[in-house]
Structure formats: C-alpha cells, structure tokens
Short mmCIF file of C-alpha atoms in Angstrom, two decimals:
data_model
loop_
_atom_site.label_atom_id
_atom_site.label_comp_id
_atom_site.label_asym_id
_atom_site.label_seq_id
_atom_site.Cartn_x
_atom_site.Cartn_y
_atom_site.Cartn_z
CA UNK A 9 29.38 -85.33 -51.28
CA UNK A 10 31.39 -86.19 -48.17
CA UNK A 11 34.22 -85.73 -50.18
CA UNK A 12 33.80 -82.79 -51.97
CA UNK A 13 32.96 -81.16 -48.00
CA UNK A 14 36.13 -82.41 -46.75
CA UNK A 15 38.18 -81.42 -49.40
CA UNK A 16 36.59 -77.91 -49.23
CA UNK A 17 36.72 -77.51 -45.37
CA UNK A 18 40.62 -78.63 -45.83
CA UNK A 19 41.42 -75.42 -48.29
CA UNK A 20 39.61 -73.13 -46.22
CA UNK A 21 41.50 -74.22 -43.52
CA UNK A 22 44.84 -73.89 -45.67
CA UNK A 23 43.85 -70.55 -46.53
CA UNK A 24 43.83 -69.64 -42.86
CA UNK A 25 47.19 -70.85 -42.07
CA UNK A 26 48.98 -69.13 -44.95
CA UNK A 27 47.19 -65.51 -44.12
CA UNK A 28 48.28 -66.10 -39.99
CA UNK A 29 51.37 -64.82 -40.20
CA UNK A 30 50.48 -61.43 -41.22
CA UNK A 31 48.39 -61.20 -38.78
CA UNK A 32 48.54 -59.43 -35.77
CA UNK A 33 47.59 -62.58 -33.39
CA UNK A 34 51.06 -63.85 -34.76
CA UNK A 35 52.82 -61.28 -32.93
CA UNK A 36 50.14 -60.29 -30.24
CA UNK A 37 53.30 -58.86 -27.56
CA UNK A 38 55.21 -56.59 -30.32
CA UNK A 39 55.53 -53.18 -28.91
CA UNK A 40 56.29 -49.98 -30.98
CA UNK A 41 55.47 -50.74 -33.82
CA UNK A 42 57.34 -48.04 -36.34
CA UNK A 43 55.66 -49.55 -39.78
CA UNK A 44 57.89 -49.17 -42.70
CA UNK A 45 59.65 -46.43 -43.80
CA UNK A 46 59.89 -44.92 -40.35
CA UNK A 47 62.25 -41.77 -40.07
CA UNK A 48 64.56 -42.89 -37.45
CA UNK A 49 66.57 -40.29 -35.52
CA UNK A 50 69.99 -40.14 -36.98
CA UNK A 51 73.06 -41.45 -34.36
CA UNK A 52 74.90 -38.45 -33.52
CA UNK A 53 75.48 -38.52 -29.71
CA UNK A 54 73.70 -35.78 -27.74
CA UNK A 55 75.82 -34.63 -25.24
CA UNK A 56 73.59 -33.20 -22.91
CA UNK A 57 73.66 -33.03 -18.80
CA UNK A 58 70.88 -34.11 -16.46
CA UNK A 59 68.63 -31.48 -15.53
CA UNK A 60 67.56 -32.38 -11.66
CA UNK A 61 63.96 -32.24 -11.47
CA UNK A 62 60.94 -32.16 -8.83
CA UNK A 63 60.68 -35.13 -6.72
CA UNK A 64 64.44 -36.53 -8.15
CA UNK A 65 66.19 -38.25 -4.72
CA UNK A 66 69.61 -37.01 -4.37
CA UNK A 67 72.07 -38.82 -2.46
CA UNK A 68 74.94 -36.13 -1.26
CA UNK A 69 78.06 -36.84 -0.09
CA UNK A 70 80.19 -34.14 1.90
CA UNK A 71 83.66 -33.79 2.35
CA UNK A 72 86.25 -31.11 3.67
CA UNK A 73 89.71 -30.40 3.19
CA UNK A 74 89.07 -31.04 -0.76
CA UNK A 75 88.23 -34.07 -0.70
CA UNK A 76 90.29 -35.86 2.46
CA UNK A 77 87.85 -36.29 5.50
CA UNK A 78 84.04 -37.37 5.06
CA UNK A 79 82.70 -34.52 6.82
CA UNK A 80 81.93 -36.55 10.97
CA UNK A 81 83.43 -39.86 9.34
CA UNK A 82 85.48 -39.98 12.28
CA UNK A 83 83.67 -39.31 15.36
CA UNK A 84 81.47 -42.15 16.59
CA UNK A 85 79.24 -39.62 18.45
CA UNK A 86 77.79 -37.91 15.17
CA UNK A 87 76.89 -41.34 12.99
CA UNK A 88 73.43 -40.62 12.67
CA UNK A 89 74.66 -37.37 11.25
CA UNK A 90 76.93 -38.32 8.84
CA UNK A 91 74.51 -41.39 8.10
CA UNK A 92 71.43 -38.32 7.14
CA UNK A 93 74.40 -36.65 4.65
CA UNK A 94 74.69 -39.86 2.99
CA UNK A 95 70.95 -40.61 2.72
CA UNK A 96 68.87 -39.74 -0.68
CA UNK A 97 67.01 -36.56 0.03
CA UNK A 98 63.69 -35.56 -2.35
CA UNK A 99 63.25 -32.50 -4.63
CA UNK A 100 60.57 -31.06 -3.38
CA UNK A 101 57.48 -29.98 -5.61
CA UNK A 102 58.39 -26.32 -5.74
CA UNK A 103 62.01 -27.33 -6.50
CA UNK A 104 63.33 -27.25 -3.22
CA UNK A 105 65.02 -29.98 -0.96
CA UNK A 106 66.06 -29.90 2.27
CA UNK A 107 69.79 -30.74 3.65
CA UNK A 108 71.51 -30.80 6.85
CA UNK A 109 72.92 -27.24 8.12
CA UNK A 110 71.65 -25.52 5.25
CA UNK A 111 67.63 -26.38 5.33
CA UNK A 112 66.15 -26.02 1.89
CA UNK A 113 67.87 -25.28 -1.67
CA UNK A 114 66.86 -24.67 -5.16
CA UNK A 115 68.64 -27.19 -7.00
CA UNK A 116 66.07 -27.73 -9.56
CA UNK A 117 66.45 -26.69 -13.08
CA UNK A 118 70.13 -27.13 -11.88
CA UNK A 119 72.82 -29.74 -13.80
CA UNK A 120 74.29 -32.06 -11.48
CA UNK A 121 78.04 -30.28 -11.18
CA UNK A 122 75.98 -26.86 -10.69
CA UNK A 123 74.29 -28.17 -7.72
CA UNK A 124 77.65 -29.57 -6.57
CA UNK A 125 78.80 -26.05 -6.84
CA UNK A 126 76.09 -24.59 -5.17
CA UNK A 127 76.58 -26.72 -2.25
CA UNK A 128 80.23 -26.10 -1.98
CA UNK A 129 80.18 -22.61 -1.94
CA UNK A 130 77.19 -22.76 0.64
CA UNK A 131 79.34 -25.10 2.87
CA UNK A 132 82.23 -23.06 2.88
CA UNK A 133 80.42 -20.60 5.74
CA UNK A 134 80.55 -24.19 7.83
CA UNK A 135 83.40 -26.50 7.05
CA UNK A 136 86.99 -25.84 5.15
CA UNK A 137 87.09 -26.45 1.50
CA UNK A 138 84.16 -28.86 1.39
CA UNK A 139 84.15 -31.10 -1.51
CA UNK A 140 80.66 -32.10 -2.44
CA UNK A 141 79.90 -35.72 -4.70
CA UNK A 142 75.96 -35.34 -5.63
CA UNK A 143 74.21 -38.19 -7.42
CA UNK A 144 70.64 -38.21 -8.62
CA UNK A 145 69.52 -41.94 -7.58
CA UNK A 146 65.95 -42.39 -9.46
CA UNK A 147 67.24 -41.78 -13.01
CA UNK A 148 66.06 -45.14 -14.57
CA UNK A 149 66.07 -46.50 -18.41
CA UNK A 150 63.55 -49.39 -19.40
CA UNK A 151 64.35 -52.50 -20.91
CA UNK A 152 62.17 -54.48 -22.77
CA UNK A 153 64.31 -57.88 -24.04
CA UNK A 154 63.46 -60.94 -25.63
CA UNK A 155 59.73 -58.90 -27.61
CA UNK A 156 58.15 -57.52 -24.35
CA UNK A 157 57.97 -61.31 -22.60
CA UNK A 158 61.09 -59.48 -20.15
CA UNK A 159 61.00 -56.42 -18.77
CA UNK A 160 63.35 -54.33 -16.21
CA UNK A 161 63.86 -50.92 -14.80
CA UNK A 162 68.27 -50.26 -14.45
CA UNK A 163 69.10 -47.67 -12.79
CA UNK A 164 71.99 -45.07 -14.25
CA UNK A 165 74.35 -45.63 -11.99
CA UNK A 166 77.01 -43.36 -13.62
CA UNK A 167 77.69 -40.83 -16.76
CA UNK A 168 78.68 -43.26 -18.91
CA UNK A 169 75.76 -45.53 -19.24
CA UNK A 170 75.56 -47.40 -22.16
CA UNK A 171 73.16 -49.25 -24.16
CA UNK A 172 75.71 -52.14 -24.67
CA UNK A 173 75.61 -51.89 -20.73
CA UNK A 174 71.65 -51.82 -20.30
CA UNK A 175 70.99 -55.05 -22.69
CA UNK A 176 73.73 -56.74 -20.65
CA UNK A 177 72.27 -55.93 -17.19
CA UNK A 178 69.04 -57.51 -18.67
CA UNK A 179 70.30 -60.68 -19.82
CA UNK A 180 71.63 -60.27 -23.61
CA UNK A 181 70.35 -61.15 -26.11
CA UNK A 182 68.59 -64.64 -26.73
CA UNK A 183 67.72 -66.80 -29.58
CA UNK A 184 64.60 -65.10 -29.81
CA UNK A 185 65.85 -61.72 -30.00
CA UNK A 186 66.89 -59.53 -33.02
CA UNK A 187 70.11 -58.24 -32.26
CA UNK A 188 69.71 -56.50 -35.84
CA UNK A 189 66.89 -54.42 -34.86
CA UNK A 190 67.10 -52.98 -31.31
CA UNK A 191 65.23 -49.26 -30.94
CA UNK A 192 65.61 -46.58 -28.42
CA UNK A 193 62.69 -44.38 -27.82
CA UNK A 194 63.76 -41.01 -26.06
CA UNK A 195 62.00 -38.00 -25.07
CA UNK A 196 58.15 -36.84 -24.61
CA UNK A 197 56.12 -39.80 -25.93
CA UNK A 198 53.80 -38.24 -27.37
CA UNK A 199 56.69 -37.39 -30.26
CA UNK A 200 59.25 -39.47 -28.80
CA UNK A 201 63.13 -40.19 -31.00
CA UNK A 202 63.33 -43.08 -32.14
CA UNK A 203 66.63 -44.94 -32.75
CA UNK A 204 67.57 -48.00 -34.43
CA UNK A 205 70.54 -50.13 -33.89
CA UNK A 206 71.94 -53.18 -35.02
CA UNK A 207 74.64 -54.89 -33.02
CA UNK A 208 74.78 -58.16 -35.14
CA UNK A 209 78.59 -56.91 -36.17
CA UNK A 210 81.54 -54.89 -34.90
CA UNK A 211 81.00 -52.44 -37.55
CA UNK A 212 77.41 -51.41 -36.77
CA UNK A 213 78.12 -52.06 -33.05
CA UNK A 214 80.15 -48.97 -32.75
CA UNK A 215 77.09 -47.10 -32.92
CA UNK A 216 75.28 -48.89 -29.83
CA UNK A 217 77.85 -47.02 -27.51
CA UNK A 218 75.40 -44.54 -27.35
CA UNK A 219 75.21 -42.87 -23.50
CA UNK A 220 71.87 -43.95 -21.99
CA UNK A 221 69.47 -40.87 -20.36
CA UNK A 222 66.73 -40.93 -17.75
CA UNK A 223 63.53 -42.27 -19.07
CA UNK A 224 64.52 -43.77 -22.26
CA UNK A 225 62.74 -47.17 -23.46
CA UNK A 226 65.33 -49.83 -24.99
CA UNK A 227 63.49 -52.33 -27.16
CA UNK A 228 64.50 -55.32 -28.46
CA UNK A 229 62.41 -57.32 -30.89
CA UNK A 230 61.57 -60.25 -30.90
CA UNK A 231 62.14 -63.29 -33.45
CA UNK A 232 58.49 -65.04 -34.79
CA UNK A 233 58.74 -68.53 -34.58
CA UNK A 234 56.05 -69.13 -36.84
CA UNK A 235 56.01 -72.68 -37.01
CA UNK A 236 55.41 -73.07 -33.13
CA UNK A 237 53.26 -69.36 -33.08
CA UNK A 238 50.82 -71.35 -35.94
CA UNK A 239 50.15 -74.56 -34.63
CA UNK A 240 48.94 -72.88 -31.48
CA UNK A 241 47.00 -70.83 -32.81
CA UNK A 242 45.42 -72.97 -35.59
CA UNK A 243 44.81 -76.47 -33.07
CA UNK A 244 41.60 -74.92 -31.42
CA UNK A 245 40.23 -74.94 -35.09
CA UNK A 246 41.60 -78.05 -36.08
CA UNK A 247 40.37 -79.75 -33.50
CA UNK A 248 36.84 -78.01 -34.48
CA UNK A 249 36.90 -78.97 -37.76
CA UNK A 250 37.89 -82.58 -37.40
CA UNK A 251 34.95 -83.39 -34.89
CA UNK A 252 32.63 -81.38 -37.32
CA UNK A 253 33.93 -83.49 -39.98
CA UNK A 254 33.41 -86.63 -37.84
CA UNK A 255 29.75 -85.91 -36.54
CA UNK A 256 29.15 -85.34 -40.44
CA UNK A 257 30.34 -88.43 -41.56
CA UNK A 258 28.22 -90.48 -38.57
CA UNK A 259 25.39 -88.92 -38.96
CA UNK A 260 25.19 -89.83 -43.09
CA UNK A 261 26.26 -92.85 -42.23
CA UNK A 262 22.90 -93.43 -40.08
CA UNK A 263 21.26 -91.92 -43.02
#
C-alpha cells in the first residue's frame, strides 16, 4: 500500500514538472507578449522629424556672425546671461516657452530646424546673423535588456540614434538574452508598431540600424533556463511531498 502511494505521488509529481514549462510561472517577468503569428510592422525606415511638444525642455544655443561668437561668450560681466541661453527652457502647456530678449514663443507643433528658424529670424532685430543650435533634451527611448530583470531610460542625444546604439548603452546583450528576437514597440500604446529584429548575423543586422524616436520601448527577451527556472519552482513541493511521504510511512509503522 505504501508502495503503490509513493509510486503514485511520484507520477503526479512528474506530471507537474513536464507541464511547468508552459506555464506562465516559468516566465513570470516576460513583457509583451505578441503570441504567435503576430503581424509585425514591416522595416522600412520612417523618416520623420521630431515634433516639439508641451512641456519638452529645450536647450538653445545662440550665436552671431553665422556661427563665430557665442552670443556674450566673451565678456565676463554677462555670464549669468549667456549661462540662462545655454540652460534647458520648458514648453509651456499652451505651447509657449519663454527665452531671453524675446519672452515667449510658439515653438510647439514646430520641427526642430523650424524652431531654429524661427529664432533666427526673431534674433536678427537684436544681434547680426545669429546662428541658432536648438536641442530638445527630454526625448528618451526605454530599454528593457536581459527579459525585464534591467531596465534604463537613454536619452537621444542626436539624429542618428540607433538601436545598435541603445542596446549598447545598456550593456549588450548577455547569455540570457535573445539576440534573435529583439522588438521595438513605437507609437500610441494602445495600438502601438511593433518591430522585430534579429541581430544574431551581419545579414539580419543591417536591419537593426533603424533611427531610434522619442518614446519607443526596446525589448529584448529573455532566454528560459528551464532547468534552474524548474527546480525552484518545484523544491517547495518536493520538499512537501517527501515529509508527507515520511509522516506516512511513521505513522503505519506505529500501526
């Protein structure tokens, strides 16, 4: 009889082991999910500009002459001026945001080289061919390496930001990661894009050079170790069903 219990309890728990791995508490940290047969967004590059926004923090740089003399780089009188032109300055909610000599501007709605434009010409009434750099400094991708264990913000720090680029400012790719199935979620996310890339050869790698835009989610998934993922999970029970075993055996035994 105590045999025949044994036995049993032992294929139940067999049964168990074989139906964890397709189980979600095998892979409790994967993150977007697409199922199978997803319809991924095909990999033509989408060359589109940044549209400044409410509450984006611009950091504007002024020169004259066309470019030659940082507008009061020179006089040691005026640094907390030319300090303030330096400086990020905030979109306001109604699209607005306010810079020295000129107060507040509608730059919102506006690409980045229109607002340069704007600027310039709205200069001119105060300086001599002023050359105007702006740079939007809050425009941020998300990077979720290694499964979602690693996460970090990068900030697009110029027009030519790269996915190759983001996964190396996050640390690579590891053991643990899938370099064969990397996706890009762009977009409202309620319906977001979704892009899938494999960078496990040259050949498929030339289609990770993909420029990076504000907001976009870069995930990497991660690799199951099974073997480690199971015996973690199953040892609670093990342990449960070997001291259930045991206080069945000693108490027939006092029988």
């Amino acid at each position: 009889m105590i045999t025949n219990f044994l036995k049993n309890s032992f294929v139940w728990f067999g049964l168990v082991v074989l139906t964890l791995p397709g189980c979600k508490v095998m892979n409790p940290s994967v993150m977007f999910d697409t199922g199978v047969n997803y319809p991924y967004a095909s990999f033509e590059e989408e060359k589109q500009e940044y549209i400044i926004k409410p509450f984006d923090k611009l950091n504007v740089r002024i020169f004259t002459n066309d470019g030659i003399q940082l507008i009061d780089m020179e006089s040691n009188s005026n640094t907390a001026m030319n300090e303030r032109y330096q400086n990020p300055y905030m979109v306001e909610h109604d699209g607005l945001v306010k810079v020295p000599t000129l107060g507040r501007v509608q730059v919102a709605g506006l690409t980045i080289k229109e607002t340069e434009k704007l600027f310039e010409e709205k200069y001119s009434q105060y300086y001599q061919k002023p050359f105007v750099l702006v740079n939007v400094t809050n425009r941020r991708v998300v990077v979720f390496s290694s499964g979602s264990n690693l996460g970090k913000v990068l900030t697009i720090e110029n027009e030519q930001f790269t996915l190759i680029e983001a996964l190396a400012q996050s640390g690579g790719i590891d053991d643990f990661s899938k370099a064969y199935k990397i996706k890009l979620l762009r977009g409202n996310l309620n319906d977001p894009k979704v892009y899938l890339f494999n960078i496990s050869s040259i050949e498929e790698m030339k289609k990770a050079n993909m420029v990076l835009q504000a907001n976009d989610i870069i995930y990497v998934e991660k690799r199951t170790r099974y073997a480690s993922r199971s015996l973690t999970e199953i040892m609670p029970y093990f342990t449960l069903l070997n001291t259930f075993a045991l206080l069945f055996v000693t108490i027939n035994a006092l029988k």
